[in-house]
Short mmCIF file of C-alpha atoms in Angstrom, two decimals:
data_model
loop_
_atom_site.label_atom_id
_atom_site.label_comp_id
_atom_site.label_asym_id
_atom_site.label_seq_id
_atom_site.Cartn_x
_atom_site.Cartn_y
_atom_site.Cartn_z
CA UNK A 569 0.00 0.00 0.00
CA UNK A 570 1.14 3.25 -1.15
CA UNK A 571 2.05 6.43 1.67
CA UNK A 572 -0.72 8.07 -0.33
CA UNK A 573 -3.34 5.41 0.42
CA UNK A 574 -2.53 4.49 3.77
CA UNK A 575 -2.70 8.86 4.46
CA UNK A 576 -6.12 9.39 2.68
CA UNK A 577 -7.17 6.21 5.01
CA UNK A 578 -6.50 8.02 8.04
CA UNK A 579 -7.92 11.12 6.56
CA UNK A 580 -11.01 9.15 5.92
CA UNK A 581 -10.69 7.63 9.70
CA UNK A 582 -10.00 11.60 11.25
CA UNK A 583 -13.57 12.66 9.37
CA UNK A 584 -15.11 8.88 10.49
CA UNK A 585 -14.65 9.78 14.08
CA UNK A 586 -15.31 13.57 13.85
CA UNK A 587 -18.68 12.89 12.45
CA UNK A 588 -19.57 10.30 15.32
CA UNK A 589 -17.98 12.57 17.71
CA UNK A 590 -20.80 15.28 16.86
CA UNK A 591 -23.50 12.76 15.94
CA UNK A 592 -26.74 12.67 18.09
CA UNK A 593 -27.59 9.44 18.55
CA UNK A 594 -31.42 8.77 18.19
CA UNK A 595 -33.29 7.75 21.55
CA UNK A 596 -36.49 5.88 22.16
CA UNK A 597 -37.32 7.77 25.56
CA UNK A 598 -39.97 10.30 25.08
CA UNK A 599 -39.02 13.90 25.33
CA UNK A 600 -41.16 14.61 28.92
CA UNK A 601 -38.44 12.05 30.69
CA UNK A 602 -35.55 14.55 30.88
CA UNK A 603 -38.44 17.05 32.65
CA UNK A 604 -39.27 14.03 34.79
CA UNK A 605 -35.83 13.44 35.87
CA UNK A 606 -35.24 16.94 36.95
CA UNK A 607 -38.01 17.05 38.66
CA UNK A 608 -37.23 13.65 40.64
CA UNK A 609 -33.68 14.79 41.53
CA UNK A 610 -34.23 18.53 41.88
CA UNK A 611 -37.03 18.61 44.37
CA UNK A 612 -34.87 16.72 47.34
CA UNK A 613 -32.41 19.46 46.64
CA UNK A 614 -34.95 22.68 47.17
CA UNK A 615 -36.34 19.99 50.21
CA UNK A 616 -32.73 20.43 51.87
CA UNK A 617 -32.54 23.93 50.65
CA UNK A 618 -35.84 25.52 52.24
CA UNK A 619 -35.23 22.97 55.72
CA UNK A 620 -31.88 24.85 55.99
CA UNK A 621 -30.16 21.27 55.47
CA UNK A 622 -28.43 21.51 51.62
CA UNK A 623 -25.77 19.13 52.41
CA UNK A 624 -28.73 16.50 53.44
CA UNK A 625 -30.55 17.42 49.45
CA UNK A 626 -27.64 16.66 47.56
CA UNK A 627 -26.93 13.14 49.25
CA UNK A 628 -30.81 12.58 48.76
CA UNK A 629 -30.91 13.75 45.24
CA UNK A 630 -28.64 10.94 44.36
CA UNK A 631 -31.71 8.83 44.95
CA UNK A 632 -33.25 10.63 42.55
CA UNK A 633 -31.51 9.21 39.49
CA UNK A 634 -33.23 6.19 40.09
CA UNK A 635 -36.11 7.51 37.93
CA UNK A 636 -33.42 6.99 34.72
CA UNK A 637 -34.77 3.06 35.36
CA UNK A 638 -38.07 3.25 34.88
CA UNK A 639 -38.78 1.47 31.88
CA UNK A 640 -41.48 0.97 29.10
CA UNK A 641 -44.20 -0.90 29.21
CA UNK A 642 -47.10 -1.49 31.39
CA UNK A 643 -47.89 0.20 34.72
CA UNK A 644 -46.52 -2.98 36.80
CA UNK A 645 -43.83 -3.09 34.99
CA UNK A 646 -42.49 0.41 35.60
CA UNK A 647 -43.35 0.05 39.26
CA UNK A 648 -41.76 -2.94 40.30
CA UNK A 649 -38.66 -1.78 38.42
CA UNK A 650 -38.33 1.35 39.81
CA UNK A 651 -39.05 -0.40 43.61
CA UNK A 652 -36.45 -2.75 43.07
CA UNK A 653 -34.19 -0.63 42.08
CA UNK A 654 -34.96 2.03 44.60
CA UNK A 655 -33.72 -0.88 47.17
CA UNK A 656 -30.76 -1.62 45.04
CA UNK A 657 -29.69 1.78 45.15
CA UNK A 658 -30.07 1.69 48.87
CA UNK A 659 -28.30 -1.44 49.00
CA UNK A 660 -25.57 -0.18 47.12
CA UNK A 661 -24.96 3.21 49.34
CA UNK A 662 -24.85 0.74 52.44
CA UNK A 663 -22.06 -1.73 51.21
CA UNK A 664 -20.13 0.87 50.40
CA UNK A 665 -20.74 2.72 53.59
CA UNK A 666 -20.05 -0.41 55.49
CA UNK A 667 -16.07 -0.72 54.14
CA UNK A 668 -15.31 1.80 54.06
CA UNK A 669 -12.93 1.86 57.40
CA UNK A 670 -10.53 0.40 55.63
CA UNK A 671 -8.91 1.24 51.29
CA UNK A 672 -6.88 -2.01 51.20
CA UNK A 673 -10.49 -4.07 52.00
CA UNK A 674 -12.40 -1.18 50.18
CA UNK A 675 -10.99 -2.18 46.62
CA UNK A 676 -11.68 -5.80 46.89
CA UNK A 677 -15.37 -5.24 47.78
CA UNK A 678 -16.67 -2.85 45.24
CA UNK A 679 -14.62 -5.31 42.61
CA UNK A 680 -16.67 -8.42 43.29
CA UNK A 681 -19.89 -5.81 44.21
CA UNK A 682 -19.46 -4.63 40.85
CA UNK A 683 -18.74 -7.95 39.07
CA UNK A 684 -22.21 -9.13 41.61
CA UNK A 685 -24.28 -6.03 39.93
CA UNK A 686 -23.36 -6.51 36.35
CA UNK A 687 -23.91 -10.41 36.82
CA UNK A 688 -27.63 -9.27 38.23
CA UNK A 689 -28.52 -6.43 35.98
CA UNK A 690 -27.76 -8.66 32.71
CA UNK A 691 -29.41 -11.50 34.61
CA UNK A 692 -32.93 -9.48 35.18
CA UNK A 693 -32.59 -7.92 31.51
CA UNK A 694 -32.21 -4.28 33.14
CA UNK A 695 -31.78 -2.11 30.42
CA UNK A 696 -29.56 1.29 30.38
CA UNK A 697 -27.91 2.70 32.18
CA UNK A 698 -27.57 -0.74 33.69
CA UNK A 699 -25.04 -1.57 36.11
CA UNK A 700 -23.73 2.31 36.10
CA UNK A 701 -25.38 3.86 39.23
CA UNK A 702 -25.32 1.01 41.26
CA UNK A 703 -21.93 0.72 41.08
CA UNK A 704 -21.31 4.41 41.11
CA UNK A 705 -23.31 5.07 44.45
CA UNK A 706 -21.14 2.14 46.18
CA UNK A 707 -18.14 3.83 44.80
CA UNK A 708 -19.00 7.00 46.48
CA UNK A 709 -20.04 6.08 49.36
CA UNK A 710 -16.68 3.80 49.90
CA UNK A 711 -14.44 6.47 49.93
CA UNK A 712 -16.16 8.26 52.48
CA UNK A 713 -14.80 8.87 55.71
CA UNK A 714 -16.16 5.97 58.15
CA UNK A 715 -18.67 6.70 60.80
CA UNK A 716 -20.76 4.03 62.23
CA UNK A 717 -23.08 6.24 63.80
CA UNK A 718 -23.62 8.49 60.78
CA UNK A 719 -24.71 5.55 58.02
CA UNK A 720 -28.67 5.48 59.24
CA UNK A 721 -28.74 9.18 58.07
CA UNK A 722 -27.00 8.65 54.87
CA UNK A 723 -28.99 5.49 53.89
CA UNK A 724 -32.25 7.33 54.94
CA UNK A 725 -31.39 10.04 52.39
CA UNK A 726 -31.06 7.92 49.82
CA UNK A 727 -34.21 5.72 50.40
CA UNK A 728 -36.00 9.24 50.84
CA UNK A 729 -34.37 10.75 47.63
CA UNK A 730 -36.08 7.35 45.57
CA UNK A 731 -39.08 8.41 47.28
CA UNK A 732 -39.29 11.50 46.12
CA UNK A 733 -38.90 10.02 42.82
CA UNK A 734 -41.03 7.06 42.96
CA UNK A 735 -44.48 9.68 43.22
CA UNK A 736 -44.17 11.47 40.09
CA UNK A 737 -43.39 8.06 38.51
CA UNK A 738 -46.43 6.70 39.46
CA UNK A 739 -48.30 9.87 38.51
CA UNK A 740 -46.36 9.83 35.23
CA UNK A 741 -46.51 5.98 34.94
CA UNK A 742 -50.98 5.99 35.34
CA UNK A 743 -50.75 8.78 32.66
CA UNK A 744 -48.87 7.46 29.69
CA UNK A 745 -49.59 4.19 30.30
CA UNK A 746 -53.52 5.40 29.64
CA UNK A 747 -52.05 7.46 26.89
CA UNK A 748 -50.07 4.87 24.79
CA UNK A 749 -50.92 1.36 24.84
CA UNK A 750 -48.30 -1.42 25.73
CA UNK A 751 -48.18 -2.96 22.14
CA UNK A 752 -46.72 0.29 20.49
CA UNK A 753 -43.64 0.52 23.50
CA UNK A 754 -40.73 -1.22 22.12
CA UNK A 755 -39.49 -3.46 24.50
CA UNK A 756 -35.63 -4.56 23.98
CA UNK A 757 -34.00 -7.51 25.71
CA UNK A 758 -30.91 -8.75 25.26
CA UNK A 759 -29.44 -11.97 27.15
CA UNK A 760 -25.78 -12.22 27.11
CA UNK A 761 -24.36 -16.24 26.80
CA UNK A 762 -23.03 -16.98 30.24
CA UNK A 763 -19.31 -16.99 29.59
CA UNK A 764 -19.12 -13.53 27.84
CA UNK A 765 -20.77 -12.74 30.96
CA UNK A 766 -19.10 -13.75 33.46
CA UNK A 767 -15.62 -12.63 31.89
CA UNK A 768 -17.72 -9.10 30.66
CA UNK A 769 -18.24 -8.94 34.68
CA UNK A 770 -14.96 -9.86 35.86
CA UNK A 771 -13.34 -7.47 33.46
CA UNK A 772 -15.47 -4.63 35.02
CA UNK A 773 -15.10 -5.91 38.62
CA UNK A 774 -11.31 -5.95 37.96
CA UNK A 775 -10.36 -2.77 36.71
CA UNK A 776 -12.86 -0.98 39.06
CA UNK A 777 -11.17 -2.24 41.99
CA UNK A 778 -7.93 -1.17 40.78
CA UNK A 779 -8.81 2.14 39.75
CA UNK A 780 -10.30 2.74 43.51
CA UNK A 781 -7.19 1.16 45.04
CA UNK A 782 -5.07 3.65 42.00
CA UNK A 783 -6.98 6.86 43.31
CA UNK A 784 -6.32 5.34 47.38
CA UNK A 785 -2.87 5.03 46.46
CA UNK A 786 -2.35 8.53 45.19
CA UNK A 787 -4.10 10.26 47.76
CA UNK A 788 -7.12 11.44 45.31
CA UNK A 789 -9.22 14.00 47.10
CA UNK A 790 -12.30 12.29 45.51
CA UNK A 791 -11.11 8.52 44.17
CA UNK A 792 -14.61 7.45 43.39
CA UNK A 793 -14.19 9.31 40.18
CA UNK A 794 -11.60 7.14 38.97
CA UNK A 795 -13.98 4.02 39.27
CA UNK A 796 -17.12 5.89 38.08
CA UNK A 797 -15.00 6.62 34.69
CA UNK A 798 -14.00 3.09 34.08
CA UNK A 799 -17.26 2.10 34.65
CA UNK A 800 -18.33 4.37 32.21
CA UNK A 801 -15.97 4.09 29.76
CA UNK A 802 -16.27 0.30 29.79
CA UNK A 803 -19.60 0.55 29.00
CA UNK A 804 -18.74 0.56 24.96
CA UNK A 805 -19.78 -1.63 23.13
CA UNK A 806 -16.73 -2.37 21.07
CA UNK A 807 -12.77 -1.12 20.64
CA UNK A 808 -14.25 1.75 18.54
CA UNK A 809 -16.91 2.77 20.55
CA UNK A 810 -14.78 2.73 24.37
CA UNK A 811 -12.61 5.07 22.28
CA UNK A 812 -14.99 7.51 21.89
CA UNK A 813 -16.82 7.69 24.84
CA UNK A 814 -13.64 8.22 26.51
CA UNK A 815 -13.36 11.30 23.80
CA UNK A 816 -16.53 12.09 25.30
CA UNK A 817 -16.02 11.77 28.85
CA UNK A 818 -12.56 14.16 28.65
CA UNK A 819 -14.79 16.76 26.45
CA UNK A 820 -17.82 16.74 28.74
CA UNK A 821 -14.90 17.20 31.91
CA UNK A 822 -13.56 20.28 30.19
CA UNK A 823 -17.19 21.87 29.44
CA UNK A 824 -18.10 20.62 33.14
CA UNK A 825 -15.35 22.72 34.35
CA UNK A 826 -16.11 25.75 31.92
CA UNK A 827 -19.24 25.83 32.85
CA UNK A 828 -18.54 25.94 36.76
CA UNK A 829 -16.29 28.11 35.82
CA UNK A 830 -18.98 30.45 34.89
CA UNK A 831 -21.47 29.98 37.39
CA UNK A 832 -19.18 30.72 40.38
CA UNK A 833 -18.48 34.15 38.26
CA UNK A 834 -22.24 35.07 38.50
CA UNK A 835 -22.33 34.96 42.33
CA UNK A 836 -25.37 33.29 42.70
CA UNK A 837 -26.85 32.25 45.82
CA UNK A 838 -27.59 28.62 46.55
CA UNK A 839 -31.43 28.72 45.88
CA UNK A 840 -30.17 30.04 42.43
CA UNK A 841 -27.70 27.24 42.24
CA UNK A 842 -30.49 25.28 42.94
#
């Protein structure tokens, strides 16, 4: 192959991956679930806010998220999804709360807890995002500082923030389920063969264990980040597509940061923050 071909092949690669950098990917969720979800995880926030307790809305925001789960289909359905993994959320905020005395018995524990979690999710069918925010709330909580007396509280928060999503679900949930009927909601299930499975899981149990033990090692301010991105990056599908989302994830840091950046320049207050 000629220096010419092999350089308009990685021309044609550059434009490829510039193109699916910038591509919006087409979604099945209906447009009201993004004004759902904010709703779920903001109103434990303005809860903490207006009862003088922020730092208790943030933790029980986190709850919130569990509204990403709910899934299509009938009314049941959506409800004993979103129950089960309200507790699973729960769950996962208490193991990780649990070990976390101790980094050298911390990375061990979310490593089989997340090779335990993928093993379940692809088990029950659960479709994205999955694994992710299981394993992301056991992260975080891990790497908290340890105090026995302090993990009712934090566990409560949680449960409460999936409260506070699980009524407008079921509000939602007795609308559109009236609205559309079950046989136009795609349904997608995909059951993996059980030894890409179990070495899909051990893969992810393995490097997110290392990566918390990596951040531990270093003396991270906040090592549950370095977890949470495997995780997410690992979530690709193929060579190709970890690539990019890692492209992703680096871009979506730096506009993170910008737009901080640009919030803390505005002096707002924290209701405005809110």
């Amino acid at each position: 192959m000629s220096e010419e071909s092999k350089s308009g092949d990685t021309r044609n690669i550059l434009r490829h991956e510039v193109r699916e950098f910038f591509r919006f990917s087409k979604t099945e969720r209906l447009w009201h679930i993004p004004l759902l979800a904010a709703i779920c995880i903001g109103s434990p926030l303005l809860t903490g806010y207006f009862l003088g307790r922020l730092d208790f809305g943030i933790l029980a925001c986190i709850g919130g998220l569990v509204i990403l789960y709910m899934p299509a289909g009938s009314l049941e359905r959506r409800i004993i999804t979103l129950m089960a993994c309200s507790f699973g959320f729960v769950f996962s905020y208490a193991i990780g709360l649990v070990f976390s005395f101790n980094y050298w018995l911390a990375a061990p524990v979310i490593g089989l807890y997340a090779f335990a979690i993928n093993m379940g999710t692809n088990f029950f069918r659960l479709a994205p995002p999955g694994n992710f925010f299981f394993i992301m709330l056991a992260a975080m909580s891990i790497c908290m500082p340890f105090n026995l007396a302090e993990i009712p509280t934090k566990v409560g928060l949680i449960a409460f923030g999936t409260f506070f999503a699980l009524l407008p679900a079921v509000i939602y949930s007795v609308y559109i389920t009236r609205k559309t009927t079950s046989s136009t909601i795609p349904v997608v299930s995909v059951r993996k063969q059980n030894h890409v499975l179990i070495s899909e899981s051990a893969v992810i149990g393995l490097f997110t264990g290392l990566s918390l033990l990596t951040g531990h090692l270093f003396r991270l301010e906040n090592p549950y980040w370095l977890p949470i991105s495997s995780l997410a990056i690992m979530q690709g599908m193929n060579v190709a597509h970890v690539g990019r989302r890692s492209f992703h994830r680096i871009s979506g840091t730096f506009a993170g940061m910008a737009l901080a950046w640009l919030l803390l320049q505005l002096n707002l207050s924290p209701l405005g923050i809110c």
